[in-house]
mmCIF file of C-alpha atoms in Angstrom:
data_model
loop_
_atom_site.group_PDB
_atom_site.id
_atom_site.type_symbol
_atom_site.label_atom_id
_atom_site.label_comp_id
_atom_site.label_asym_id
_atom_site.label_seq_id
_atom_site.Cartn_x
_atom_site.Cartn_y
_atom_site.Cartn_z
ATOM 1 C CA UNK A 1203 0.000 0.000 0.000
ATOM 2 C CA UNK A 1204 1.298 3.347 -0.899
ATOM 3 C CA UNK A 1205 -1.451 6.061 0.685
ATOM 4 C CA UNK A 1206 0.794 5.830 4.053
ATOM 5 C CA UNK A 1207 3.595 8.059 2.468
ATOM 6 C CA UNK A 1208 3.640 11.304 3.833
ATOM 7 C CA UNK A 1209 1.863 14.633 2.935
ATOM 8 C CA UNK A 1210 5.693 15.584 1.687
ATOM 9 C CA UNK A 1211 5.786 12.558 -0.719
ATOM 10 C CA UNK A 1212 2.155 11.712 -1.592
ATOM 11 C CA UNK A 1213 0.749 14.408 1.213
ATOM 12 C CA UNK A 1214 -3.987 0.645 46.941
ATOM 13 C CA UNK A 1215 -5.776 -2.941 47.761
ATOM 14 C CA UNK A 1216 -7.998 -4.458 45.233
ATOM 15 C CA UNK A 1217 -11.646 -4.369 47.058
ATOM 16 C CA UNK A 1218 -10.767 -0.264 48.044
ATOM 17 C CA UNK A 1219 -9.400 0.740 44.555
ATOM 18 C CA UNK A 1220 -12.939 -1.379 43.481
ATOM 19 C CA UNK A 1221 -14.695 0.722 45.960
ATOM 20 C CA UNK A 1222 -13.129 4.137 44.493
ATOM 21 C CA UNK A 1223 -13.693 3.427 41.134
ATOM 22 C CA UNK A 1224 -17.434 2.293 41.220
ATOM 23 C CA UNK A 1225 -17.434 5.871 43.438
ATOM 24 C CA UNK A 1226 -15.652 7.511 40.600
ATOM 25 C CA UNK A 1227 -17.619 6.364 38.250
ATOM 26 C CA UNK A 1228 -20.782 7.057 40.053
ATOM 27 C CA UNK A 1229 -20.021 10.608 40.607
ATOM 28 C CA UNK A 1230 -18.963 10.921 36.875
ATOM 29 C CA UNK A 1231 -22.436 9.900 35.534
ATOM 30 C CA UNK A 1232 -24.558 11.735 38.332
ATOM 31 C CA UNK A 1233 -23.007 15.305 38.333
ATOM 32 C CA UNK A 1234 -22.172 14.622 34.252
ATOM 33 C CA UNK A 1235 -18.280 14.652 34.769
ATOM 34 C CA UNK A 1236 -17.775 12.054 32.720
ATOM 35 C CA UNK A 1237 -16.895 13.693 28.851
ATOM 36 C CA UNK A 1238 -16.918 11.205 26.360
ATOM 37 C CA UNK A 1239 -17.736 13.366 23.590
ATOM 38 C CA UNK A 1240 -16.629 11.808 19.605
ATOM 39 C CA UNK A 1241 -13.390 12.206 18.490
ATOM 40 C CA UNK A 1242 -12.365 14.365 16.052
ATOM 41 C CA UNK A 1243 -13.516 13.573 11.860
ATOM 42 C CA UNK A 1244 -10.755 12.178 10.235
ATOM 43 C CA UNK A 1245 -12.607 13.560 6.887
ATOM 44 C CA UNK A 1246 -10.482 16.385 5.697
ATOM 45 C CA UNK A 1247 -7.128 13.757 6.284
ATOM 46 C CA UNK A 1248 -5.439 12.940 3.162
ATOM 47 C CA UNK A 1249 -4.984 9.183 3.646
ATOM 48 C CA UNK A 1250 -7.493 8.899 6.856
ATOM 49 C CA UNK A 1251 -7.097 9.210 10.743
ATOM 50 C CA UNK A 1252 -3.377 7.735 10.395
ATOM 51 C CA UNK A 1253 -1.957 10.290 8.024
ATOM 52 C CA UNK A 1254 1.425 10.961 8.730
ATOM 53 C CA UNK A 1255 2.925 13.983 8.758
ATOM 54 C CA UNK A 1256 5.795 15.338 6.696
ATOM 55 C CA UNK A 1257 8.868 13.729 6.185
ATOM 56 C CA UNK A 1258 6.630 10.200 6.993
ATOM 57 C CA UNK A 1259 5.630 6.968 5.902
ATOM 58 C CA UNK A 1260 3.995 4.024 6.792
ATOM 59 C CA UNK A 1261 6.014 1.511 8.319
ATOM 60 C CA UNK A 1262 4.388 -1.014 6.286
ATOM 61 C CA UNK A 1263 5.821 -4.446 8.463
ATOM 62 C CA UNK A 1264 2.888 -6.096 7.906
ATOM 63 C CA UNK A 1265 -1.083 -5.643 6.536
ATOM 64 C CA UNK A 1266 -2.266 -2.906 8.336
ATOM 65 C CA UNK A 1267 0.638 -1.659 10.028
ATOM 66 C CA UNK A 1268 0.183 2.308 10.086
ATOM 67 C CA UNK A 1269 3.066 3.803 12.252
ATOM 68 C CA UNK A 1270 5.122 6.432 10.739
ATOM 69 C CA UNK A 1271 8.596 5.902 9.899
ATOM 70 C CA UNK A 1272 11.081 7.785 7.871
ATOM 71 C CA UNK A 1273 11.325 6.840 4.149
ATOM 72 C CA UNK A 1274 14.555 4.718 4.992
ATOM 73 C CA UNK A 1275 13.167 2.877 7.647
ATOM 74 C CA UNK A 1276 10.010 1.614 5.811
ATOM 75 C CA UNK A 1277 12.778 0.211 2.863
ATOM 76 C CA UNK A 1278 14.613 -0.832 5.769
ATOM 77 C CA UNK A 1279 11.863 -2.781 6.940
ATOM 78 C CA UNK A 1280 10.668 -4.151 3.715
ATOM 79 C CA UNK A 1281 14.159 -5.779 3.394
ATOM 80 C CA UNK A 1282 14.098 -7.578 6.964
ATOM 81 C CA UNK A 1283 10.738 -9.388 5.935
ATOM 82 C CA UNK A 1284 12.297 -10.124 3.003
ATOM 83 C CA UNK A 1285 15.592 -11.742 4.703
ATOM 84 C CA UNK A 1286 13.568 -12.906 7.744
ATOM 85 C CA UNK A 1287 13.015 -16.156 7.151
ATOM 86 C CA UNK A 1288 16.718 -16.763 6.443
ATOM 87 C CA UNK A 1289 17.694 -15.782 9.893
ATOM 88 C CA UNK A 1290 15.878 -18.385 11.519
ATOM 89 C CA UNK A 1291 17.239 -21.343 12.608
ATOM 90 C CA UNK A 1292 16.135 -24.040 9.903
ATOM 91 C CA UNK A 1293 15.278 -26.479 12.567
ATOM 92 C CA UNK A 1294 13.406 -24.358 14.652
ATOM 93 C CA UNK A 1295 14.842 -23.917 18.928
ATOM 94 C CA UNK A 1296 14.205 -22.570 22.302
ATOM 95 C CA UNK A 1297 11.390 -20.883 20.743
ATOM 96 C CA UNK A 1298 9.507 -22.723 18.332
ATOM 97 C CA UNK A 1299 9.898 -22.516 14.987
ATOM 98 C CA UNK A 1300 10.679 -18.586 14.767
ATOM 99 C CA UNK A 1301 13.920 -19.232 16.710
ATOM 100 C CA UNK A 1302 16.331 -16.805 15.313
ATOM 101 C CA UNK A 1303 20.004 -18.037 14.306
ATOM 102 C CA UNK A 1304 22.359 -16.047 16.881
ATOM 103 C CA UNK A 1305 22.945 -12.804 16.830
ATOM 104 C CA UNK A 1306 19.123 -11.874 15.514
ATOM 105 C CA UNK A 1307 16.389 -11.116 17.716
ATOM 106 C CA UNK A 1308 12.515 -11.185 16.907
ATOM 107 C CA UNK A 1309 11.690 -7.136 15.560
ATOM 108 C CA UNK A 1310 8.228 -6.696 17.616
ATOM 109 C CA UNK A 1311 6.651 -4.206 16.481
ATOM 110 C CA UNK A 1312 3.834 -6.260 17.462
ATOM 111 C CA UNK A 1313 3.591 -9.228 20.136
ATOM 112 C CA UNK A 1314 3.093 -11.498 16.606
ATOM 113 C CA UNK A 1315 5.922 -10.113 15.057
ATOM 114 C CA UNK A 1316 8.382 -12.667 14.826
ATOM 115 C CA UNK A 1317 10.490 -11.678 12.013
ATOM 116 C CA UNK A 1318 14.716 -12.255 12.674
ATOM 117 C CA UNK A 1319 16.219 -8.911 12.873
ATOM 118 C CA UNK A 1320 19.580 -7.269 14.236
ATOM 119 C CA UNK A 1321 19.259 -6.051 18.072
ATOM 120 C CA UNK A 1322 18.894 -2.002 16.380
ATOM 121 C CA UNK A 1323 16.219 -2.745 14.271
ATOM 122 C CA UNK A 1324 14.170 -4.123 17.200
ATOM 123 C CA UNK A 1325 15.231 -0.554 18.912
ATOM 124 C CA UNK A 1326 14.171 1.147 16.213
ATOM 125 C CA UNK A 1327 10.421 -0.442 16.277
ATOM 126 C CA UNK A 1328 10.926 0.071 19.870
ATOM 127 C CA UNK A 1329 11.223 3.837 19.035
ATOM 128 C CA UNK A 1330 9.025 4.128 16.260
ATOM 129 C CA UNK A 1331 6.262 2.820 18.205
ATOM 130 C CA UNK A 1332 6.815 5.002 21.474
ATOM 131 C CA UNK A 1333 6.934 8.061 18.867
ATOM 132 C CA UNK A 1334 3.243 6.686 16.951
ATOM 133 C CA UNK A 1335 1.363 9.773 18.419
ATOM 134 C CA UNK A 1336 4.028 12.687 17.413
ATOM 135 C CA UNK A 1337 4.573 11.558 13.784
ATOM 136 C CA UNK A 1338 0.671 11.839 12.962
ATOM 137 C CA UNK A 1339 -0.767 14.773 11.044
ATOM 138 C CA UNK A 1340 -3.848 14.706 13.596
ATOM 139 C CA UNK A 1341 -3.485 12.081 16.696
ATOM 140 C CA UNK A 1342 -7.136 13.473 17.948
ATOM 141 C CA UNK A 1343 -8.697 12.081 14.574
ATOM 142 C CA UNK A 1344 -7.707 8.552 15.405
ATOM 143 C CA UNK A 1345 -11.060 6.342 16.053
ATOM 144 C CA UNK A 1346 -11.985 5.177 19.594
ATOM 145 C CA UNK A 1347 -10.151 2.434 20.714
ATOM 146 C CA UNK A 1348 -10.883 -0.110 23.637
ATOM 147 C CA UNK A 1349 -10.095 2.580 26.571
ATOM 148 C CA UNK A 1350 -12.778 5.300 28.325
ATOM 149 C CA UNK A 1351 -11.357 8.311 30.167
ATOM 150 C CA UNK A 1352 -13.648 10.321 33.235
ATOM 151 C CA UNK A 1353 -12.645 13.308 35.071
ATOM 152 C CA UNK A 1354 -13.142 14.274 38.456
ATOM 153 C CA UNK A 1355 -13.068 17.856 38.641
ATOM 154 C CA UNK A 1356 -11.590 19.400 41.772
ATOM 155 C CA UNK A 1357 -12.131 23.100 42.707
ATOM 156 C CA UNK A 1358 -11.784 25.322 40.285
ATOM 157 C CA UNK A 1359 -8.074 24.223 39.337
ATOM 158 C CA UNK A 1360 -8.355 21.476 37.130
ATOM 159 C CA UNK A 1361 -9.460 17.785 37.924
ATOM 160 C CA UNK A 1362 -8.185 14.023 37.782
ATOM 161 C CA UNK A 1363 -8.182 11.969 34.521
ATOM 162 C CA UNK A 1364 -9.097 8.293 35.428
ATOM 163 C CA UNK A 1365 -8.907 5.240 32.625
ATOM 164 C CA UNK A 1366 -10.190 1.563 32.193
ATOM 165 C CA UNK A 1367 -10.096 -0.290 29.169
ATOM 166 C CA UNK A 1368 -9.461 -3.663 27.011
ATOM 167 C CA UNK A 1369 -7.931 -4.634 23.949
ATOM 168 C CA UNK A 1370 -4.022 -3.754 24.881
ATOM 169 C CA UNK A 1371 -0.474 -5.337 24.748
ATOM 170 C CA UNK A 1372 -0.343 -7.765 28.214
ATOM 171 C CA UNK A 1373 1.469 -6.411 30.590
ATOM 172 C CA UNK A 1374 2.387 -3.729 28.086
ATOM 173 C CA UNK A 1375 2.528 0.389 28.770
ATOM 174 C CA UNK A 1376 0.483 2.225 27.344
ATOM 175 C CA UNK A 1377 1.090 6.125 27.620
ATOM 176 C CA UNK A 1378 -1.523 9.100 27.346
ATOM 177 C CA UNK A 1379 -1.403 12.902 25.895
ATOM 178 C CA UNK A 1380 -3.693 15.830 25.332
ATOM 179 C CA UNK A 1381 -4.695 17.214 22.445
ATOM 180 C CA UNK A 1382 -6.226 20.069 21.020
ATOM 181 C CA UNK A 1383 -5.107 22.364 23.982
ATOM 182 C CA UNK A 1384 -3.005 24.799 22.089
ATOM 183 C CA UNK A 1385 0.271 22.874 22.377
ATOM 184 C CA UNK A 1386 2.987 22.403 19.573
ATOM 185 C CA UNK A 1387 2.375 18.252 19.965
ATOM 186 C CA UNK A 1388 0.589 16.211 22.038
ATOM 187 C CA UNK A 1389 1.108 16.878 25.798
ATOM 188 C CA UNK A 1390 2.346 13.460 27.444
ATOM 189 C CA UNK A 1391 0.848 13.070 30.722
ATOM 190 C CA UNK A 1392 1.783 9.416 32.024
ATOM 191 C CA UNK A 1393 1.646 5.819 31.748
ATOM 192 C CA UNK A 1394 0.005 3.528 32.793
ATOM 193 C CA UNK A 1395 0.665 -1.262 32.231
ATOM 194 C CA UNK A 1396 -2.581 -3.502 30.935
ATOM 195 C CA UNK A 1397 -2.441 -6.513 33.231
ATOM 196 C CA UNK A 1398 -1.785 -9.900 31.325
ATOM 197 C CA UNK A 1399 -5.390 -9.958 29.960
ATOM 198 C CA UNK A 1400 -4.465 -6.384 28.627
ATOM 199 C CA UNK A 1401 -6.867 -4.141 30.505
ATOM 200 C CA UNK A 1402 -6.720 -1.482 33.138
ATOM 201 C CA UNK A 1403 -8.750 -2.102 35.349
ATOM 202 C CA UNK A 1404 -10.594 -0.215 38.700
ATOM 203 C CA UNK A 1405 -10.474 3.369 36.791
ATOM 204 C CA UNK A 1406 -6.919 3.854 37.348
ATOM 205 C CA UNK A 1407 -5.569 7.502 38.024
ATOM 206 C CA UNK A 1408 -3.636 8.777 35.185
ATOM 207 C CA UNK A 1409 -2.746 12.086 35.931
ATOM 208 C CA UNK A 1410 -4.293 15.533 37.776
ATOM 209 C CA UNK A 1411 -4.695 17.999 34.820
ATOM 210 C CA UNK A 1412 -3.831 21.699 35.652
ATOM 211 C CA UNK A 1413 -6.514 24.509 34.091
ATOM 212 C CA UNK A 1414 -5.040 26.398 31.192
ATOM 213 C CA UNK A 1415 -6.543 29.862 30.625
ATOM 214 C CA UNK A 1416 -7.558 30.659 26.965
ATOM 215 C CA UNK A 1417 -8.803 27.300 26.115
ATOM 216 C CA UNK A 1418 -12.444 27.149 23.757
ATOM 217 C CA UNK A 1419 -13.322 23.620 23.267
ATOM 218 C CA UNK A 1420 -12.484 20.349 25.543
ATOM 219 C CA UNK A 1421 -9.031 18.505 25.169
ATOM 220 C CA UNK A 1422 -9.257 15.092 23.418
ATOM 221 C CA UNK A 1423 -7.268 12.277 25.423
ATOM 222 C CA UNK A 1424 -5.307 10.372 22.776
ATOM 223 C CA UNK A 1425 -3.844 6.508 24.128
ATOM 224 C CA UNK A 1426 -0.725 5.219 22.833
ATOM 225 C CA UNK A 1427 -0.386 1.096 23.112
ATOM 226 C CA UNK A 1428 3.191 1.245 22.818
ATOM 227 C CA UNK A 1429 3.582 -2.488 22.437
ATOM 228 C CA UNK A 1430 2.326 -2.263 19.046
ATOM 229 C CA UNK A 1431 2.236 1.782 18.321
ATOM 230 C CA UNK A 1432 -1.418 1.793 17.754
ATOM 231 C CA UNK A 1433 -2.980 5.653 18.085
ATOM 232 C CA UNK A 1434 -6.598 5.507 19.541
ATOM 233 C CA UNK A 1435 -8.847 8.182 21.504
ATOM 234 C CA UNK A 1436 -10.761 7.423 24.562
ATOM 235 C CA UNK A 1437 -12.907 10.632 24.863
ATOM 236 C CA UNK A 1438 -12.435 14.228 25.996
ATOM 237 C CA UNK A 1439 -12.279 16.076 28.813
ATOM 238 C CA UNK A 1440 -12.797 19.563 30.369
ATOM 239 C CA UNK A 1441 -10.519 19.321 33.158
ATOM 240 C CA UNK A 1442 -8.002 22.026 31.524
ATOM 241 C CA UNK A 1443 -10.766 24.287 30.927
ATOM 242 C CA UNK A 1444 -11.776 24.023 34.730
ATOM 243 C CA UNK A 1445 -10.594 27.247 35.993
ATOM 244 C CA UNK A 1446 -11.613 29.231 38.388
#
């Protein structure tokens, strides 16, 4: 596929944290706290929610696979699933039948992704993945993914962003930002790991967001799965907007 190229080529204990979040999430729907309002269209994007920006391509490392890379590392990629099966070991070893002859480790850019690369190139993904939300044109068109956001407001000064969800990397991080809150890029706020089922459970915290004067319209909460780069939204909030 060739409509990923960039706009420059193409263009506390378990039963009390139980307690606090059926508490949260009561409060939430009651005083209407919870904003879970639709992300933003993805209609006026060139090649759809995942455009990247410029000077970016799809990484293209397998069917579907929609991080941005630079040009070189999307040829660079093309040519380690192309040499991948060569760098396994013929007879299969310690780890099935992707065992990779020494000196190559499995690229993961994905849990599946099994294909025999050098120790950098499974850095790179590394990188490329933890960078997903920076490199798109518009992270806050990205559809809704498998994780929900509420706020609890507090004072006039802001409020706490709380998150549950499904659908992640296992015991994988997965980091939220901000967007649409008159910042260069999206503003990082913190991580949080999926259990081995891949959820968050409980409505964990994620981070108290500070009011920011000047603001017209709520912030859109953008999750990062870094295990496999995916971009998703999980709703909005007006926590930056809560000022006295």
């Amino acid at each position: 596929m060739r409509g990923g190229r960039s706009i420059a080529e193409r263009a506390g204990s378990r039963p009390l944290r139980r307690a606090a979040a059926v508490l949260i999430a009561a409060v939430a729907l009651l005083t209407g706290l919870l904003v879970a309002g639709p992300s933003a269209s993805a209609a006026d994007l060139p090649y759809g929610p995942y455009t990247c920006a410029a000077g970016y391509v799809w990484r293209e490392a397998y069917t579907g696979d929609q991080i941005c890379v630079t040009s070189a590392i999307r040829t660079q990629t093309a040519t380690e699933n192309t040499l991948g099966p060569s760098r396994r070991e013929p007879n299969g070893g310690a780890y099935g039948p992707d065992t990779c002859k020494q000196g190559y480790v499995w690229r993961a850019t994905r849990p599946s992704d099994h294909v025999c690369v050098p120790p950098a190139s499974r850095d790179q993904a590394y990188s490329d993945n933890a960078s997903a939300p920076y490199r798109l044109v518009d992270p806050g068109a990205t559809p809704r993914g498998g994780v929900s956001v509420t706020t609890s407001y507090i004072y006039s000064t802001g409020g706490y962003l709380y998150a549950t969800g499904s659908g992640l990397t296992p015991n994988g991080t997965v980091r939220f930002y901000a967007v649409r809150i008159n910042t260069t890029g999206p503003l990082s706020l913190n991580s949080l790991t999926a259990d081995a089922s891949g959820r968050l459970t409980d409505w964990q915290p994620v981070a108290f967001l500070a009011c920011r004067t000047g603001l017209t319209e709520p912030a859109i909460i953008v999750v990062l799965d870094q295990g496999t780069g995916l971009v998703t939204t999980a709703g909005t909030t007006d926590a930056f907007r809560h000022c006295g």
